[in-house]
mmCIF file of C-alpha atoms in Angstrom:
data_model
loop_
_atom_site.group_PDB
_atom_site.id
_atom_site.type_symbol
_atom_site.label_atom_id
_atom_site.label_comp_id
_atom_site.label_asym_id
_atom_site.label_seq_id
_atom_site.Cartn_x
_atom_site.Cartn_y
_atom_site.Cartn_z
ATOM 1 C CA MET A 1 0.128 0.010 -0.222
ATOM 2 C CA PRO A 2 1.814 3.395 -0.976
ATOM 3 C CA LYS A 3 2.286 6.067 1.847
ATOM 4 C CA VAL A 4 0.292 8.876 2.488
ATOM 5 C CA SER A 5 3.429 10.997 1.042
ATOM 6 C CA GLU A 6 2.766 9.586 -1.781
ATOM 7 C CA ALA A 7 -0.914 10.831 -2.643
ATOM 8 C CA LEU A 8 -1.423 12.244 -5.884
ATOM 9 C CA LEU A 9 -4.602 13.868 -5.119
ATOM 10 C CA GLU A 10 -6.319 15.028 -1.806
ATOM 11 C CA ILE A 11 -10.596 15.262 -2.005
ATOM 12 C CA LYS A 12 -11.648 17.062 1.271
ATOM 13 C CA ASN A 13 -15.600 17.815 2.375
ATOM 14 C CA LEU A 14 -16.017 17.941 -1.175
ATOM 15 C CA HIS A 15 -19.810 19.532 -1.488
ATOM 16 C CA THR A 16 -20.883 19.942 -5.043
ATOM 17 C CA SER A 17 -24.333 21.211 -5.692
ATOM 18 C CA PHE A 18 -26.759 21.671 -8.720
ATOM 19 C CA ARG A 19 -29.307 24.899 -8.322
ATOM 20 C CA ILE A 20 -33.166 23.313 -9.487
ATOM 21 C CA GLU A 21 -35.938 26.203 -8.892
ATOM 22 C CA GLY A 22 -33.834 28.203 -6.987
ATOM 23 C CA GLN A 23 -32.142 25.885 -4.575
ATOM 24 C CA TYR A 24 -29.137 24.143 -4.273
ATOM 25 C CA TYR A 25 -29.154 20.167 -3.849
ATOM 26 C CA ALA A 26 -25.915 18.375 -3.114
ATOM 27 C CA ALA A 27 -25.171 15.473 -5.676
ATOM 28 C CA VAL A 28 -20.983 14.962 -4.444
ATOM 29 C CA ASP A 29 -22.215 15.566 -0.652
ATOM 30 C CA GLY A 30 -18.952 15.576 1.559
ATOM 31 C CA VAL A 31 -16.821 13.582 -0.226
ATOM 32 C CA ASP A 32 -13.141 12.528 1.138
ATOM 33 C CA LEU A 33 -10.608 10.705 -1.114
ATOM 34 C CA THR A 34 -7.089 10.480 -1.127
ATOM 35 C CA VAL A 35 -5.798 8.942 -5.188
ATOM 36 C CA PHE A 36 -1.939 7.671 -4.424
ATOM 37 C CA LYS A 37 0.586 7.875 -7.450
ATOM 38 C CA ASP A 38 1.271 5.020 -9.957
ATOM 39 C CA GLU A 39 -2.591 2.891 -8.837
ATOM 40 C CA VAL A 40 -6.323 2.950 -10.226
ATOM 41 C CA PHE A 41 -8.459 3.953 -8.019
ATOM 42 C CA ALA A 42 -12.532 2.918 -9.177
ATOM 43 C CA VAL A 43 -14.968 4.678 -7.756
ATOM 44 C CA VAL A 44 -18.205 2.371 -8.133
ATOM 45 C CA GLY A 45 -21.636 3.165 -7.755
ATOM 46 C CA GLU A 46 -25.253 2.949 -9.387
ATOM 47 C CA SER A 47 -26.508 5.135 -12.287
ATOM 48 C CA GLY A 48 -27.356 8.831 -10.314
ATOM 49 C CA CYS A 49 -24.854 8.379 -7.124
ATOM 50 C CA GLY A 50 -22.747 10.996 -8.083
ATOM 51 C CA LYS A 51 -19.427 9.268 -9.448
ATOM 52 C CA THR A 52 -19.594 11.611 -12.677
ATOM 53 C CA ALA A 53 -20.703 14.749 -10.675
ATOM 54 C CA MET A 54 -17.362 13.921 -8.487
ATOM 55 C CA ALA A 55 -15.154 13.502 -11.683
ATOM 56 C CA LEU A 56 -16.028 16.314 -13.538
ATOM 57 C CA SER A 57 -15.511 18.519 -10.139
ATOM 58 C CA MET A 58 -12.110 17.376 -10.279
ATOM 59 C CA VAL A 59 -11.515 19.017 -13.249
ATOM 60 C CA ARG A 60 -13.776 22.255 -12.694
ATOM 61 C CA LEU A 61 -15.741 21.560 -16.052
ATOM 62 C CA HIS A 62 -19.827 22.048 -14.463
ATOM 63 C CA ASN A 63 -21.513 24.861 -15.639
ATOM 64 C CA ILE A 64 -20.696 27.396 -12.711
ATOM 65 C CA ASN A 65 -24.295 29.533 -13.291
ATOM 66 C CA TYR A 66 -25.745 26.643 -11.711
ATOM 67 C CA THR A 67 -23.151 24.923 -9.479
ATOM 68 C CA ARG A 68 -21.901 25.314 -6.470
ATOM 69 C CA MET A 69 -18.190 23.910 -5.105
ATOM 70 C CA ASP A 70 -16.956 23.933 -1.950
ATOM 71 C CA GLY A 71 -14.183 22.065 -0.295
ATOM 72 C CA GLU A 72 -11.057 21.005 -1.324
ATOM 73 C CA ILE A 73 -9.512 19.007 -4.142
ATOM 74 C CA LEU A 74 -5.609 19.172 -3.848
ATOM 75 C CA PHE A 75 -3.411 17.928 -6.855
ATOM 76 C CA HIS A 76 0.099 17.474 -5.992
ATOM 77 C CA GLY A 77 1.650 16.300 -9.557
ATOM 78 C CA SER A 78 1.567 19.933 -10.847
ATOM 79 C CA GLY A 79 5.318 20.005 -11.011
ATOM 80 C CA SER A 80 5.076 23.343 -8.371
ATOM 81 C CA GLY A 81 6.500 21.189 -6.038
ATOM 82 C CA ARG A 82 3.543 22.015 -3.248
ATOM 83 C CA PRO A 83 -0.579 20.832 -3.452
ATOM 84 C CA GLN A 84 -2.501 23.316 -5.802
ATOM 85 C CA ASP A 85 -6.466 23.435 -4.498
ATOM 86 C CA ILE A 86 -7.981 23.060 -8.199
ATOM 87 C CA LEU A 87 -11.057 24.930 -6.229
ATOM 88 C CA LYS A 88 -9.323 27.985 -5.959
ATOM 89 C CA LEU A 89 -7.347 28.216 -9.444
ATOM 90 C CA LYS A 90 -8.261 30.356 -11.965
ATOM 91 C CA GLY A 91 -7.502 30.849 -15.631
ATOM 92 C CA ALA A 92 -3.933 30.061 -17.440
ATOM 93 C CA GLU A 93 -3.129 28.033 -14.166
ATOM 94 C CA LEU A 94 -6.953 25.740 -14.180
ATOM 95 C CA ASN A 95 -5.900 25.356 -18.303
ATOM 96 C CA LYS A 96 -2.107 24.523 -17.318
ATOM 97 C CA VAL A 97 -3.649 21.824 -14.659
ATOM 98 C CA ARG A 98 -6.801 20.764 -17.010
ATOM 99 C CA GLY A 99 -5.522 18.715 -19.804
ATOM 100 C CA GLY A 100 -1.771 18.916 -19.076
ATOM 101 C CA HIS A 101 -1.318 17.230 -15.904
ATOM 102 C CA ILE A 102 -4.606 15.654 -15.388
ATOM 103 C CA GLY A 103 -6.556 13.997 -18.440
ATOM 104 C CA MET A 104 -9.677 13.307 -19.021
ATOM 105 C CA ILE A 105 -11.936 10.343 -20.501
ATOM 106 C CA PHE A 106 -15.199 10.965 -21.134
ATOM 107 C CA GLN A 107 -18.691 8.707 -21.010
ATOM 108 C CA ASP A 108 -19.578 9.592 -24.292
ATOM 109 C CA PRO A 109 -16.909 10.381 -27.306
ATOM 110 C CA LEU A 110 -19.298 11.269 -29.676
ATOM 111 C CA SER A 111 -20.355 13.939 -28.021
ATOM 112 C CA ALA A 112 -17.292 14.615 -26.644
ATOM 113 C CA LEU A 113 -15.686 15.148 -29.463
ATOM 114 C CA ASN A 114 -15.998 18.338 -31.739
ATOM 115 C CA PRO A 115 -18.319 17.330 -34.567
ATOM 116 C CA LEU A 116 -16.841 20.033 -37.126
ATOM 117 C CA HIS A 117 -13.145 19.244 -36.675
ATOM 118 C CA ARG A 118 -10.762 16.486 -37.712
ATOM 119 C CA ILE A 119 -9.492 14.163 -35.519
ATOM 120 C CA GLY A 120 -6.018 14.890 -36.327
ATOM 121 C CA GLN A 121 -6.948 18.836 -34.915
ATOM 122 C CA GLN A 122 -8.817 17.919 -32.259
ATOM 123 C CA ILE A 123 -5.780 16.347 -30.991
ATOM 124 C CA GLU A 124 -3.255 19.048 -31.799
ATOM 125 C CA GLU A 125 -5.383 21.630 -30.135
ATOM 126 C CA THR A 126 -4.592 20.084 -26.761
ATOM 127 C CA LEU A 127 -0.567 20.033 -28.116
ATOM 128 C CA VAL A 128 -0.589 23.526 -28.478
ATOM 129 C CA TYR A 129 -1.829 24.717 -25.125
ATOM 130 C CA HIS A 130 0.119 22.656 -23.743
ATOM 131 C CA THR A 131 3.418 21.737 -25.608
ATOM 132 C CA ASP A 132 6.077 23.910 -26.956
ATOM 133 C CA LEU A 133 6.075 21.695 -30.221
ATOM 134 C CA ASP A 134 5.754 23.558 -33.474
ATOM 135 C CA LYS A 135 3.302 22.890 -36.357
ATOM 136 C CA GLU A 136 5.419 19.564 -37.874
ATOM 137 C CA ARG A 137 6.143 18.240 -34.645
ATOM 138 C CA ARG A 138 2.444 18.626 -33.286
ATOM 139 C CA LYS A 139 1.016 16.469 -36.372
ATOM 140 C CA ALA A 140 3.697 14.166 -35.993
ATOM 141 C CA ARG A 141 3.138 13.550 -32.577
ATOM 142 C CA ALA A 142 -0.356 13.451 -33.360
ATOM 143 C CA MET A 143 0.230 10.137 -35.986
ATOM 144 C CA GLU A 144 2.654 8.819 -33.163
ATOM 145 C CA LEU A 145 -0.937 9.236 -30.459
ATOM 146 C CA LEU A 146 -3.046 7.276 -32.812
ATOM 147 C CA GLU A 147 -0.796 4.584 -33.717
ATOM 148 C CA ASN A 148 -0.371 4.424 -29.478
ATOM 149 C CA VAL A 149 -4.048 3.881 -29.219
ATOM 150 C CA GLY A 150 -3.904 1.340 -31.718
ATOM 151 C CA MET A 151 -5.544 3.122 -34.881
ATOM 152 C CA THR A 152 -4.912 0.822 -37.558
ATOM 153 C CA ASP A 153 -4.121 3.855 -40.361
ATOM 154 C CA PRO A 154 -3.442 6.469 -38.314
ATOM 155 C CA ALA A 155 -2.952 9.306 -41.391
ATOM 156 C CA LEU A 156 -6.125 8.300 -42.479
ATOM 157 C CA THR A 157 -8.002 8.680 -38.778
ATOM 158 C CA TYR A 158 -5.962 11.799 -38.446
ATOM 159 C CA THR A 159 -8.261 13.476 -41.507
ATOM 160 C CA GLN A 160 -11.527 11.980 -40.150
ATOM 161 C CA PHE A 161 -14.128 13.325 -38.294
ATOM 162 C CA PRO A 162 -15.498 11.479 -35.054
ATOM 163 C CA HIS A 163 -18.800 10.802 -37.265
ATOM 164 C CA GLU A 164 -16.684 8.325 -39.853
ATOM 165 C CA LEU A 165 -15.798 6.204 -36.792
ATOM 166 C CA SER A 166 -16.920 3.371 -35.009
ATOM 167 C CA GLY A 167 -17.776 3.583 -31.215
ATOM 168 C CA GLY A 168 -14.235 2.184 -30.258
ATOM 169 C CA MET A 169 -11.933 4.158 -32.863
ATOM 170 C CA ARG A 170 -14.162 7.022 -31.208
ATOM 171 C CA GLN A 171 -13.228 6.016 -27.755
ATOM 172 C CA ARG A 172 -9.571 4.961 -28.844
ATOM 173 C CA ALA A 173 -9.230 8.898 -29.968
ATOM 174 C CA MET A 174 -11.020 10.614 -27.103
ATOM 175 C CA ILE A 175 -7.938 8.598 -25.359
ATOM 176 C CA ALA A 176 -5.554 10.214 -27.557
ATOM 177 C CA ILE A 177 -6.221 13.312 -27.002
ATOM 178 C CA ALA A 178 -6.332 13.007 -23.221
ATOM 179 C CA ILE A 179 -3.173 11.673 -23.019
ATOM 180 C CA SER A 180 -1.298 14.024 -25.802
ATOM 181 C CA ALA A 181 0.598 15.754 -22.480
ATOM 182 C CA LYS A 182 1.367 13.103 -20.836
ATOM 183 C CA PRO A 183 -0.438 13.665 -17.619
ATOM 184 C CA ASP A 184 -0.139 12.471 -14.312
ATOM 185 C CA LEU A 185 -3.735 11.572 -14.009
ATOM 186 C CA LEU A 186 -6.094 10.245 -16.223
ATOM 187 C CA ILE A 187 -10.009 10.380 -15.277
ATOM 188 C CA ALA A 188 -11.714 7.554 -17.218
ATOM 189 C CA ASP A 189 -15.665 8.245 -16.309
ATOM 190 C CA GLU A 190 -17.478 5.061 -18.086
ATOM 191 C CA PRO A 191 -14.625 3.964 -20.547
ATOM 192 C CA THR A 192 -16.577 1.363 -21.834
ATOM 193 C CA THR A 193 -19.864 2.098 -22.364
ATOM 194 C CA ALA A 194 -22.183 1.111 -25.150
ATOM 195 C CA LEU A 195 -19.080 -0.838 -26.517
ATOM 196 C CA ASP A 196 -19.523 -4.827 -27.027
ATOM 197 C CA VAL A 197 -17.519 -7.095 -25.203
ATOM 198 C CA THR A 198 -15.157 -7.347 -27.782
ATOM 199 C CA ILE A 199 -14.003 -3.618 -27.732
ATOM 200 C CA GLN A 200 -14.376 -3.113 -24.424
ATOM 201 C CA ALA A 201 -11.817 -5.738 -23.577
ATOM 202 C CA GLN A 202 -9.462 -3.593 -25.604
ATOM 203 C CA ILE A 203 -10.172 -0.899 -24.792
ATOM 204 C CA LEU A 204 -9.204 -1.964 -21.214
ATOM 205 C CA ASP A 205 -6.083 -3.395 -22.167
ATOM 206 C CA LEU A 206 -5.307 -0.108 -23.676
ATOM 207 C CA ILE A 207 -5.628 1.922 -20.537
ATOM 208 C CA ARG A 208 -3.626 -0.377 -18.183
ATOM 209 C CA ALA A 209 -1.099 -0.631 -21.297
ATOM 210 C CA LEU A 210 -1.221 3.667 -21.139
ATOM 211 C CA LYS A 211 -0.927 3.724 -17.134
ATOM 212 C CA LYS A 212 2.352 1.369 -17.531
ATOM 213 C CA GLU A 213 3.798 3.191 -20.269
ATOM 214 C CA MET A 214 3.219 6.818 -18.574
ATOM 215 C CA LYS A 215 3.283 5.840 -14.875
ATOM 216 C CA SER A 216 -0.316 7.443 -14.140
ATOM 217 C CA SER A 217 -2.702 7.180 -11.781
ATOM 218 C CA ILE A 218 -6.208 6.542 -12.983
ATOM 219 C CA ILE A 219 -9.390 7.461 -11.843
ATOM 220 C CA LEU A 220 -12.202 4.870 -13.393
ATOM 221 C CA ILE A 221 -15.083 5.712 -12.785
ATOM 222 C CA THR A 222 -18.144 2.606 -13.459
ATOM 223 C CA HIS A 223 -21.027 0.858 -12.339
ATOM 224 C CA ASP A 224 -19.301 -2.694 -13.616
ATOM 225 C CA LEU A 225 -18.337 -4.271 -11.023
ATOM 226 C CA GLY A 226 -16.215 -7.003 -13.266
ATOM 227 C CA VAL A 227 -13.726 -3.629 -14.395
ATOM 228 C CA VAL A 228 -13.411 -2.979 -10.756
ATOM 229 C CA ALA A 229 -12.126 -6.754 -10.283
ATOM 230 C CA GLU A 230 -9.919 -6.759 -13.384
ATOM 231 C CA MET A 231 -8.361 -2.865 -12.883
ATOM 232 C CA ALA A 232 -8.446 -0.909 -9.633
ATOM 233 C CA ASP A 233 -5.975 -1.283 -6.648
ATOM 234 C CA ARG A 234 -8.430 0.287 -4.189
ATOM 235 C CA VAL A 235 -12.267 1.247 -4.294
ATOM 236 C CA ALA A 236 -14.602 3.367 -3.739
ATOM 237 C CA VAL A 237 -18.363 2.714 -3.304
ATOM 238 C CA MET A 238 -20.894 5.885 -3.706
ATOM 239 C CA TYR A 239 -24.326 6.085 -2.360
ATOM 240 C CA ALA A 240 -26.430 8.966 -2.803
ATOM 241 C CA GLY A 241 -23.615 11.640 -3.389
ATOM 242 C CA GLN A 242 -21.398 9.840 -0.707
ATOM 243 C CA VAL A 243 -18.836 7.271 -0.117
ATOM 244 C CA VAL A 244 -19.818 4.293 1.419
ATOM 245 C CA GLU A 245 -17.007 2.074 1.524
ATOM 246 C CA THR A 246 -13.586 2.645 0.452
ATOM 247 C CA ALA A 247 -10.925 -0.689 0.407
ATOM 248 C CA PRO A 248 -8.416 -2.105 -1.446
ATOM 249 C CA VAL A 249 -10.103 -4.450 -3.900
ATOM 250 C CA THR A 250 -9.065 -7.872 -2.785
ATOM 251 C CA GLU A 251 -10.476 -6.509 0.006
ATOM 252 C CA LEU A 252 -13.912 -4.945 -1.108
ATOM 253 C CA PHE A 253 -14.814 -8.349 -3.197
ATOM 254 C CA GLY A 254 -13.354 -10.812 -0.283
ATOM 255 C CA ASN A 255 -15.001 -8.972 2.696
ATOM 256 C CA PRO A 256 -17.783 -6.476 1.555
ATOM 257 C CA ARG A 257 -19.066 -4.479 4.790
ATOM 258 C CA HIS A 258 -21.230 -1.976 4.077
ATOM 259 C CA PRO A 259 -24.898 -3.139 3.488
ATOM 260 C CA TYR A 260 -24.607 -1.458 0.155
ATOM 261 C CA THR A 261 -21.406 -2.856 -1.252
ATOM 262 C CA ARG A 262 -23.098 -5.909 0.175
ATOM 263 C CA SER A 263 -26.062 -5.813 -2.247
ATOM 264 C CA LEU A 264 -24.262 -5.050 -4.922
ATOM 265 C CA LEU A 265 -21.891 -7.628 -5.187
ATOM 266 C CA HIS A 266 -25.057 -9.924 -4.340
ATOM 267 C CA SER A 267 -26.834 -8.576 -7.603
ATOM 268 C CA ILE A 268 -24.214 -10.116 -9.999
ATOM 269 C CA PRO A 269 -25.530 -13.389 -11.343
ATOM 270 C CA GLY A 270 -24.396 -16.544 -10.191
ATOM 271 C CA ALA A 271 -23.099 -14.667 -6.754
ATOM 272 C CA ALA A 272 -25.798 -15.426 -4.265
ATOM 273 C CA GLY A 273 -24.795 -19.139 -4.275
ATOM 274 C CA GLY A 274 -26.551 -20.717 -7.122
ATOM 275 C CA GLU A 275 -29.568 -19.478 -6.542
ATOM 276 C CA ASN A 276 -32.209 -19.341 -9.248
ATOM 277 C CA ARG A 277 -33.490 -16.065 -8.126
ATOM 278 C CA LEU A 278 -31.521 -12.911 -9.237
ATOM 279 C CA HIS A 279 -31.128 -10.669 -5.937
ATOM 280 C CA THR A 280 -32.367 -7.088 -5.885
ATOM 281 C CA ILE A 281 -31.961 -4.294 -3.927
ATOM 282 C CA HIS A 282 -35.066 -3.237 -2.153
ATOM 283 C CA GLY A 283 -36.676 0.508 -3.520
ATOM 284 C CA ALA A 284 -34.972 3.083 -5.562
ATOM 285 C CA VAL A 285 -31.911 5.510 -5.754
ATOM 286 C CA PRO A 286 -33.228 8.482 -4.242
ATOM 287 C CA ASP A 287 -33.607 11.796 -6.302
ATOM 288 C CA LEU A 288 -31.395 14.722 -6.177
ATOM 289 C CA ARG A 289 -34.369 16.816 -4.525
ATOM 290 C CA GLY A 290 -35.930 14.087 -2.228
ATOM 291 C CA LEU A 291 -32.265 12.814 -1.357
ATOM 292 C CA PRO A 292 -32.526 12.180 3.239
ATOM 293 C CA ARG A 293 -29.535 14.057 4.121
ATOM 294 C CA ASP A 294 -29.888 13.010 7.757
ATOM 295 C CA GLY A 295 -28.672 9.665 9.386
ATOM 296 C CA CYS A 296 -27.948 6.559 7.214
ATOM 297 C CA ARG A 297 -29.247 7.281 3.870
ATOM 298 C CA PHE A 298 -29.176 3.327 2.626
ATOM 299 C CA SER A 299 -31.741 3.223 5.409
ATOM 300 C CA ARG A 300 -34.562 3.055 3.692
ATOM 301 C CA ARG A 301 -33.699 0.217 1.488
ATOM 302 C CA THR A 302 -33.500 -1.639 4.053
ATOM 303 C CA PRO A 303 -36.751 -1.482 5.782
ATOM 304 C CA TRP A 304 -36.133 -4.918 7.826
ATOM 305 C CA MET A 305 -33.710 -3.392 9.562
ATOM 306 C CA PRO A 306 -33.924 -2.235 13.005
ATOM 307 C CA GLY A 307 -33.655 1.845 13.293
ATOM 308 C CA ASP A 308 -30.728 1.536 15.829
ATOM 309 C CA ALA A 309 -28.414 -0.399 14.233
ATOM 310 C CA HIS A 310 -27.921 3.368 12.272
ATOM 311 C CA GLU A 311 -26.164 6.016 13.088
ATOM 312 C CA ALA A 312 -27.653 9.381 13.680
ATOM 313 C CA VAL A 313 -25.013 11.309 11.832
ATOM 314 C CA PRO A 314 -23.207 8.669 10.166
ATOM 315 C CA THR A 315 -19.117 8.145 10.683
ATOM 316 C CA TYR A 316 -16.470 6.523 9.229
ATOM 317 C CA HIS A 317 -15.078 3.151 10.943
ATOM 318 C CA GLU A 318 -11.687 1.345 9.843
ATOM 319 C CA VAL A 319 -12.751 -2.848 9.765
ATOM 320 C CA GLY A 320 -9.447 -3.553 8.202
ATOM 321 C CA PRO A 321 -5.814 -1.912 6.810
ATOM 322 C CA GLY A 322 -7.333 0.822 4.754
ATOM 323 C CA HIS A 323 -11.290 -0.476 4.563
ATOM 324 C CA TYR A 324 -12.739 2.205 6.114
ATOM 325 C CA VAL A 325 -17.159 2.105 6.320
ATOM 326 C CA LEU A 326 -19.908 4.162 6.693
ATOM 327 C CA CYS A 327 -22.043 3.812 9.319
ATOM 328 C CA THR A 328 -22.360 1.183 12.023
ATOM 329 C CA CYS A 329 -25.084 -0.682 10.124
ATOM 330 C CA TYR A 330 -22.885 -2.857 8.990
ATOM 331 C CA LYS A 331 -22.802 -4.779 12.074
ATOM 332 C CA THR A 332 -26.283 -6.176 11.672
ATOM 333 C CA PHE A 333 -26.762 -6.008 8.129
ATOM 334 C CA ARG A 334 -28.341 -9.240 7.280
ATOM 335 C CA PHE A 335 -30.600 -9.696 3.218
ATOM 336 C CA GLU A 336 -34.137 -10.160 3.760
ATOM 337 C CA GLU A 337 -35.813 -13.184 3.959
#
């Protein structure tokens, strides 16, 4: 396990709130996380739990007209010799970190790529902002990147528009842009969504190879527990805007503790010990405005548990080395009979 001194990114008490009908509602609500150098850190949870909202907060890509962010996001990889609070950076300082030291692979490459610009032009745009390469060397670097991400004909892809590429090729082009400045941290938001199984495996192998080559850290945002088991070193489980459990990946799969984590794993086909009936989690994820802000947020989905099993003000409990669980409900949780 890396030492705390090797932290690359520290998120402290992060709140990301969105304005709805004049009121702000926190989609990320008091999150604390640390990502270490040279690791794959996975963030897993159902759709709507706050994973992508947190990822976009790390690179300040929310619309400031209806978003409010509080807390600290301390980045240690800018080369400045001191951590920088991303939430306090402005103008050129922010742009130097975003895209230069932190790259991002977006969930939907078709909407993330500019439909009016050729792929080569979009890669070179990043190089203009974050390198001192001249025009000729930028093109050579773009071609090299397209080759590195597995394009069979880099010269052709360089001249094509996003709509001319398949889903897997668009994702590879998105990855080429994200890694063009050799970032210290790569955020991959559902990088295999909407891709078939074969292409998913290729993209994951590519990300793994690039991490090894660049010695970067990766934050992997996903709801796919199979991807987590294959890729991650450590895992954070999110529910309703909070991190409910954090652990090394082998510990999380071998000894899950929080009721939500156990329920997620129990929902995997075949994980329930050969039962014919697929396990489902009781209830539904609350919407942002109806989200309970007091007590254990998962208690509404375990109505068979007594109220005193939950803490009135949930706190984190260390149940093993590097393994933290929110609320005491993990001690008495059982599945509904």
